[in-house]
Amino acid sequence: MELSLPQRVAHSVGEDPLSERVAVTQEVIYGPLLGWARRSPFHTGVLGHSVHPLLTDLTLGCWLSASILDVAGEVQGRSSATLLVGAGLAASVPTALSGAGDWAGMTGVERRIGAVHALGTDIAIFLLLGSLIARIRHRHSLGIGLGLAGNAVVAGAGFLGGHLALNRGTARRAADSETDANAGIDTDAG
């Protein structure tokens, strides 16, 4: 069966040697944080899946809503759009931590796709941070432009994240007690 264009893109990202270099660089930059993120409350099996996709909805919802206000809200929407960009940035912290915890346990193709996904989200966060700064300094046109660019970049990164979670199954989790029971571990033993 022939793969669709988006599937071919995701496949090529997972097989590209440059993606491996991105993964190695991500490990160097975020190394100390990765172990903590893996043990943090942001990496849990309590939901039966990763909390990262849930948090991305909050982050992206804020940023997309800000862009809608930018395009349709005219001058009256500026303060609300600024607030939404800031709220999205605040939400991006736990979102990134949960994603880092997920990524820390990945190998192979998933690790490489996840690294490119993370790079895209990092770029988007910096663009949206620039958007917030520009808005606060009353440079609204620049803020709008940076916000729209950030949303475009995060859409591409989100495609890769969705591919990981839905097509590759990386968002699945078993509750901690289920994991222990499935591994044959007696959780009552001290």
PDB file of C-alpha atoms in Angstrom:
ATOM      1  CA  MET A   1       0.000   0.000   0.000  1.00  0.00           C
ATOM      2  CA  GLU A   2       1.303   3.443  -0.931  1.00  0.00           C
ATOM      3  CA  LEU A   3       1.818   5.922   1.885  1.00  0.00           C
ATOM      4  CA  SER A   4       0.145   9.326   1.785  1.00  0.00           C
ATOM      5  CA  LEU A   5       2.314  12.444   1.583  1.00  0.00           C
ATOM      6  CA  PRO A   6       2.028  13.189   5.342  1.00  0.00           C
ATOM      7  CA  GLN A   7       2.938   9.572   6.166  1.00  0.00           C
ATOM      8  CA  ARG A   8       5.937   9.761   3.834  1.00  0.00           C
ATOM      9  CA  VAL A   9       7.049  12.987   5.539  1.00  0.00           C
ATOM     10  CA  ALA A  10       6.841  11.404   9.001  1.00  0.00           C
ATOM     11  CA  HIS A  11       8.636   8.299   7.743  1.00  0.00           C
ATOM     12  CA  SER A  12      11.437  10.332   6.182  1.00  0.00           C
ATOM     13  CA  VAL A  13      11.880  12.381   9.384  1.00  0.00           C
ATOM     14  CA  GLY A  14      12.207   9.143  11.364  1.00  0.00           C
ATOM     15  CA  GLU A  15      14.809   7.736   8.965  1.00  0.00           C
ATOM     16  CA  ASP A  16      16.844  10.897   8.312  1.00  0.00           C
ATOM     17  CA  PRO A  17      20.370  10.916   9.843  1.00  0.00           C
ATOM     18  CA  LEU A  18      19.938  14.652  10.502  1.00  0.00           C
ATOM     19  CA  SER A  19      17.065  13.757  12.852  1.00  0.00           C
ATOM     20  CA  GLU A  20      19.505  11.623  14.843  1.00  0.00           C
ATOM     21  CA  ARG A  21      21.821  14.625  15.177  1.00  0.00           C
ATOM     22  CA  VAL A  22      18.873  16.695  16.379  1.00  0.00           C
ATOM     23  CA  ALA A  23      18.112  13.974  18.966  1.00  0.00           C
ATOM     24  CA  VAL A  24      21.703  13.921  20.218  1.00  0.00           C
ATOM     25  CA  THR A  25      21.712  17.715  20.469  1.00  0.00           C
ATOM     26  CA  GLN A  26      18.403  17.666  22.361  1.00  0.00           C
ATOM     27  CA  GLU A  27      19.884  15.163  24.828  1.00  0.00           C
ATOM     28  CA  VAL A  28      22.907  17.399  25.405  1.00  0.00           C
ATOM     29  CA  ILE A  29      20.840  20.556  25.872  1.00  0.00           C
ATOM     30  CA  TYR A  30      18.090  19.022  27.992  1.00  0.00           C
ATOM     31  CA  GLY A  31      20.032  16.121  29.560  1.00  0.00           C
ATOM     32  CA  PRO A  32      19.692  17.071  33.227  1.00  0.00           C
ATOM     33  CA  LEU A  33      16.004  17.847  32.783  1.00  0.00           C
ATOM     34  CA  LEU A  34      15.117  14.593  31.007  1.00  0.00           C
ATOM     35  CA  GLY A  35      15.645  12.311  34.002  1.00  0.00           C
ATOM     36  CA  TRP A  36      13.618  14.584  36.240  1.00  0.00           C
ATOM     37  CA  ALA A  37      10.828  14.882  33.659  1.00  0.00           C
ATOM     38  CA  ARG A  38      10.686  11.081  33.364  1.00  0.00           C
ATOM     39  CA  ARG A  39      10.144  10.768  37.154  1.00  0.00           C
ATOM     40  CA  SER A  40       7.883  13.817  37.487  1.00  0.00           C
ATOM     41  CA  PRO A  41       4.110  13.901  37.919  1.00  0.00           C
ATOM     42  CA  PHE A  42       3.954  15.027  34.272  1.00  0.00           C
ATOM     43  CA  HIS A  43       4.930  11.503  33.205  1.00  0.00           C
ATOM     44  CA  THR A  44       2.266   9.259  34.664  1.00  0.00           C
ATOM     45  CA  GLY A  45       0.107   6.313  33.732  1.00  0.00           C
ATOM     46  CA  VAL A  46      -2.869   7.413  35.808  1.00  0.00           C
ATOM     47  CA  LEU A  47      -4.855   8.496  32.721  1.00  0.00           C
ATOM     48  CA  GLY A  48      -3.994   5.399  30.702  1.00  0.00           C
ATOM     49  CA  HIS A  49      -2.166   7.652  28.268  1.00  0.00           C
ATOM     50  CA  SER A  50       0.364  10.451  28.324  1.00  0.00           C
ATOM     51  CA  VAL A  51      -0.781  13.767  29.753  1.00  0.00           C
ATOM     52  CA  HIS A  52       1.193  15.560  27.011  1.00  0.00           C
ATOM     53  CA  PRO A  53      -1.553  15.500  24.319  1.00  0.00           C
ATOM     54  CA  LEU A  54      -4.061  16.912  26.807  1.00  0.00           C
ATOM     55  CA  LEU A  55      -1.714  19.759  27.711  1.00  0.00           C
ATOM     56  CA  THR A  56      -0.954  20.531  24.066  1.00  0.00           C
ATOM     57  CA  ASP A  57      -4.641  21.237  23.525  1.00  0.00           C
ATOM     58  CA  LEU A  58      -4.531  23.933  26.202  1.00  0.00           C
ATOM     59  CA  THR A  59      -1.335  25.516  24.869  1.00  0.00           C
ATOM     60  CA  LEU A  60      -2.332  25.430  21.209  1.00  0.00           C
ATOM     61  CA  GLY A  61      -5.875  26.547  21.992  1.00  0.00           C
ATOM     62  CA  CYS A  62      -4.551  29.720  23.600  1.00  0.00           C
ATOM     63  CA  TRP A  63      -2.214  30.480  20.719  1.00  0.00           C
ATOM     64  CA  LEU A  64      -4.764  29.743  18.007  1.00  0.00           C
ATOM     65  CA  SER A  65      -7.385  31.849  19.794  1.00  0.00           C
ATOM     66  CA  ALA A  66      -4.904  34.727  19.976  1.00  0.00           C
ATOM     67  CA  SER A  67      -4.333  34.497  16.230  1.00  0.00           C
ATOM     68  CA  ILE A  68      -8.073  34.470  15.570  1.00  0.00           C
ATOM     69  CA  LEU A  69      -8.401  37.650  17.633  1.00  0.00           C
ATOM     70  CA  ASP A  70      -5.433  39.132  15.768  1.00  0.00           C
ATOM     71  CA  VAL A  71      -7.053  38.488  12.407  1.00  0.00           C
ATOM     72  CA  ALA A  72     -10.689  39.196  13.275  1.00  0.00           C
ATOM     73  CA  GLY A  73     -10.641  41.222  16.480  1.00  0.00           C
ATOM     74  CA  GLU A  74      -8.952  44.355  15.212  1.00  0.00           C
ATOM     75  CA  VAL A  75      -7.734  46.839  17.853  1.00  0.00           C
ATOM     76  CA  GLN A  76     -10.336  45.727  20.412  1.00  0.00           C
ATOM     77  CA  GLY A  77      -8.861  42.217  20.527  1.00  0.00           C
ATOM     78  CA  ARG A  78      -5.244  43.218  21.190  1.00  0.00           C
ATOM     79  CA  SER A  79      -5.233  42.942  24.978  1.00  0.00           C
ATOM     80  CA  SER A  80      -7.114  39.641  24.898  1.00  0.00           C
ATOM     81  CA  ALA A  81      -4.748  38.255  22.259  1.00  0.00           C
ATOM     82  CA  THR A  82      -1.768  39.336  24.373  1.00  0.00           C
ATOM     83  CA  LEU A  83      -3.261  37.585  27.400  1.00  0.00           C
ATOM     84  CA  LEU A  84      -3.833  34.403  25.384  1.00  0.00           C
ATOM     85  CA  VAL A  85      -0.273  34.374  24.027  1.00  0.00           C
ATOM     86  CA  GLY A  86       1.025  34.712  27.601  1.00  0.00           C
ATOM     87  CA  ALA A  87      -1.313  31.997  28.892  1.00  0.00           C
ATOM     88  CA  GLY A  88      -0.176  29.685  26.094  1.00  0.00           C
ATOM     89  CA  LEU A  89       3.446  30.327  27.015  1.00  0.00           C
ATOM     90  CA  ALA A  90       2.713  29.551  30.675  1.00  0.00           C
ATOM     91  CA  ALA A  91       0.928  26.341  29.647  1.00  0.00           C
ATOM     92  CA  SER A  92       3.855  25.400  27.406  1.00  0.00           C
ATOM     93  CA  VAL A  93       6.061  24.741  30.456  1.00  0.00           C
ATOM     94  CA  PRO A  94       4.179  21.693  31.813  1.00  0.00           C
ATOM     95  CA  THR A  95       3.412  20.684  28.237  1.00  0.00           C
ATOM     96  CA  ALA A  96       7.124  20.618  27.380  1.00  0.00           C
ATOM     97  CA  LEU A  97       8.005  18.820  30.612  1.00  0.00           C
ATOM     98  CA  SER A  98       5.453  16.091  29.957  1.00  0.00           C
ATOM     99  CA  GLY A  99       6.704  15.738  26.381  1.00  0.00           C
ATOM    100  CA  ALA A 100      10.312  15.557  27.586  1.00  0.00           C
ATOM    101  CA  GLY A 101       9.347  12.789  30.006  1.00  0.00           C
ATOM    102  CA  ASP A 102       7.716  10.866  27.177  1.00  0.00           C
ATOM    103  CA  TRP A 103      10.632  11.446  24.810  1.00  0.00           C
ATOM    104  CA  ALA A 104      13.221  10.341  27.372  1.00  0.00           C
ATOM    105  CA  GLY A 105      11.893   6.799  27.096  1.00  0.00           C
ATOM    106  CA  MET A 106      11.799   6.648  23.294  1.00  0.00           C
ATOM    107  CA  THR A 107      14.273   4.893  21.025  1.00  0.00           C
ATOM    108  CA  GLY A 108      14.860   4.511  17.306  1.00  0.00           C
ATOM    109  CA  VAL A 109      12.445   6.089  14.867  1.00  0.00           C
ATOM    110  CA  GLU A 110      10.197   7.451  17.625  1.00  0.00           C
ATOM    111  CA  ARG A 111      13.167   9.145  19.294  1.00  0.00           C
ATOM    112  CA  ARG A 112      14.201  10.835  16.050  1.00  0.00           C
ATOM    113  CA  ILE A 113      10.668  11.981  15.174  1.00  0.00           C
ATOM    114  CA  GLY A 114      10.208  13.192  18.760  1.00  0.00           C
ATOM    115  CA  ALA A 115      13.424  15.194  18.589  1.00  0.00           C
ATOM    116  CA  VAL A 116      12.304  17.016  15.441  1.00  0.00           C
ATOM    117  CA  HIS A 117       8.869  17.547  17.034  1.00  0.00           C
ATOM    118  CA  ALA A 118      10.566  19.056  20.104  1.00  0.00           C
ATOM    119  CA  LEU A 119      12.809  21.278  17.971  1.00  0.00           C
ATOM    120  CA  GLY A 120       9.735  22.601  16.155  1.00  0.00           C
ATOM    121  CA  THR A 121       7.939  23.325  19.403  1.00  0.00           C
ATOM    122  CA  ASP A 122      11.046  25.029  20.809  1.00  0.00           C
ATOM    123  CA  ILE A 123      11.159  27.303  17.756  1.00  0.00           C
ATOM    124  CA  ALA A 124       7.438  28.025  18.065  1.00  0.00           C
ATOM    125  CA  ILE A 125       7.811  28.891  21.764  1.00  0.00           C
ATOM    126  CA  PHE A 126      10.591  31.366  20.984  1.00  0.00           C
ATOM    127  CA  LEU A 127       8.514  32.934  18.191  1.00  0.00           C
ATOM    128  CA  LEU A 128       5.539  33.278  20.536  1.00  0.00           C
ATOM    129  CA  LEU A 129       7.740  34.664  23.302  1.00  0.00           C
ATOM    130  CA  GLY A 130       8.934  37.259  20.777  1.00  0.00           C
ATOM    131  CA  SER A 131       5.282  37.893  19.924  1.00  0.00           C
ATOM    132  CA  LEU A 132       4.444  38.519  23.583  1.00  0.00           C
ATOM    133  CA  ILE A 133       7.396  40.892  24.021  1.00  0.00           C
ATOM    134  CA  ALA A 134       6.463  42.794  20.862  1.00  0.00           C
ATOM    135  CA  ARG A 135       2.835  43.089  21.989  1.00  0.00           C
ATOM    136  CA  ILE A 136       3.846  44.361  25.430  1.00  0.00           C
ATOM    137  CA  ARG A 137       6.037  46.977  23.716  1.00  0.00           C
ATOM    138  CA  HIS A 138       3.049  48.031  21.581  1.00  0.00           C
ATOM    139  CA  ARG A 139       4.600  46.671  18.393  1.00  0.00           C
ATOM    140  CA  HIS A 140       1.390  44.859  17.517  1.00  0.00           C
ATOM    141  CA  SER A 141       2.109  44.204  13.842  1.00  0.00           C
ATOM    142  CA  LEU A 142       5.376  42.480  14.733  1.00  0.00           C
ATOM    143  CA  GLY A 143       3.640  40.587  17.551  1.00  0.00           C
ATOM    144  CA  ILE A 144       0.919  39.393  15.202  1.00  0.00           C
ATOM    145  CA  GLY A 145       3.458  38.311  12.583  1.00  0.00           C
ATOM    146  CA  LEU A 146       5.544  36.390  15.114  1.00  0.00           C
ATOM    147  CA  GLY A 147       2.398  34.813  16.556  1.00  0.00           C
ATOM    148  CA  LEU A 148       1.204  33.637  13.151  1.00  0.00           C
ATOM    149  CA  ALA A 149       4.673  32.276  12.350  1.00  0.00           C
ATOM    150  CA  GLY A 150       4.757  30.475  15.704  1.00  0.00           C
ATOM    151  CA  ASN A 151       1.369  28.905  15.015  1.00  0.00           C
ATOM    152  CA  ALA A 152       2.527  27.742  11.572  1.00  0.00           C
ATOM    153  CA  VAL A 153       5.655  26.124  13.029  1.00  0.00           C
ATOM    154  CA  VAL A 154       3.751  24.494  15.900  1.00  0.00           C
ATOM    155  CA  ALA A 155       1.238  23.072  13.403  1.00  0.00           C
ATOM    156  CA  GLY A 156       4.055  21.190  11.668  1.00  0.00           C
ATOM    157  CA  ALA A 157       5.523  20.084  14.982  1.00  0.00           C
ATOM    158  CA  GLY A 158       2.048  19.057  16.127  1.00  0.00           C
ATOM    159  CA  PHE A 159       1.659  16.878  13.057  1.00  0.00           C
ATOM    160  CA  LEU A 160       4.780  14.967  14.063  1.00  0.00           C
ATOM    161  CA  GLY A 161       3.588  14.747  17.675  1.00  0.00           C
ATOM    162  CA  GLY A 162       0.211  13.461  16.544  1.00  0.00           C
ATOM    163  CA  HIS A 163       1.945  10.885  14.369  1.00  0.00           C
ATOM    164  CA  LEU A 164       3.935   9.692  17.379  1.00  0.00           C
ATOM    165  CA  ALA A 165       0.942   9.524  19.697  1.00  0.00           C
ATOM    166  CA  LEU A 166      -1.652   8.121  17.310  1.00  0.00           C
ATOM    167  CA  ASN A 167       0.204   6.193  14.614  1.00  0.00           C
ATOM    168  CA  ARG A 168       3.208   5.011  16.609  1.00  0.00           C
ATOM    169  CA  GLY A 169       1.350   4.607  19.943  1.00  0.00           C
ATOM    170  CA  THR A 170       3.843   6.493  22.093  1.00  0.00           C
ATOM    171  CA  ALA A 171       1.137   8.170  24.205  1.00  0.00           C
ATOM    172  CA  ARG A 172      -0.210   4.892  25.614  1.00  0.00           C
ATOM    173  CA  ARG A 173       0.336   4.311  29.311  1.00  0.00           C
ATOM    174  CA  ALA A 174      -0.655   1.666  31.767  1.00  0.00           C
ATOM    175  CA  ALA A 175      -1.477   2.721  35.299  1.00  0.00           C
ATOM    176  CA  ASP A 176       1.511   2.132  37.568  1.00  0.00           C
ATOM    177  CA  SER A 177      -0.212  -0.733  39.415  1.00  0.00           C
ATOM    178  CA  GLU A 178      -1.175  -2.336  36.093  1.00  0.00           C
ATOM    179  CA  THR A 179       2.408  -2.051  34.883  1.00  0.00           C
ATOM    180  CA  ASP A 180       3.677  -3.676  38.078  1.00  0.00           C
ATOM    181  CA  ALA A 181       1.062  -6.452  37.873  1.00  0.00           C
ATOM    182  CA  ASN A 182       1.834  -7.092  34.211  1.00  0.00           C
ATOM    183  CA  ALA A 183       5.528  -7.335  35.003  1.00  0.00           C
ATOM    184  CA  GLY A 184       4.793  -9.916  37.720  1.00  0.00           C
ATOM    185  CA  ILE A 185       5.947  -7.591  40.508  1.00  0.00           C
ATOM    186  CA  ASP A 186       4.319  -7.931  43.898  1.00  0.00           C
ATOM    187  CA  THR A 187       3.447  -4.342  44.786  1.00  0.00           C
ATOM    188  CA  ASP A 188       2.685  -5.293  48.408  1.00  0.00           C
ATOM    189  CA  ALA A 189       6.216  -6.531  49.050  1.00  0.00           C
ATOM    190  CA  GLY A 190       8.315  -4.115  51.052  1.00  0.00           C
TER     191      GLY A 190
END
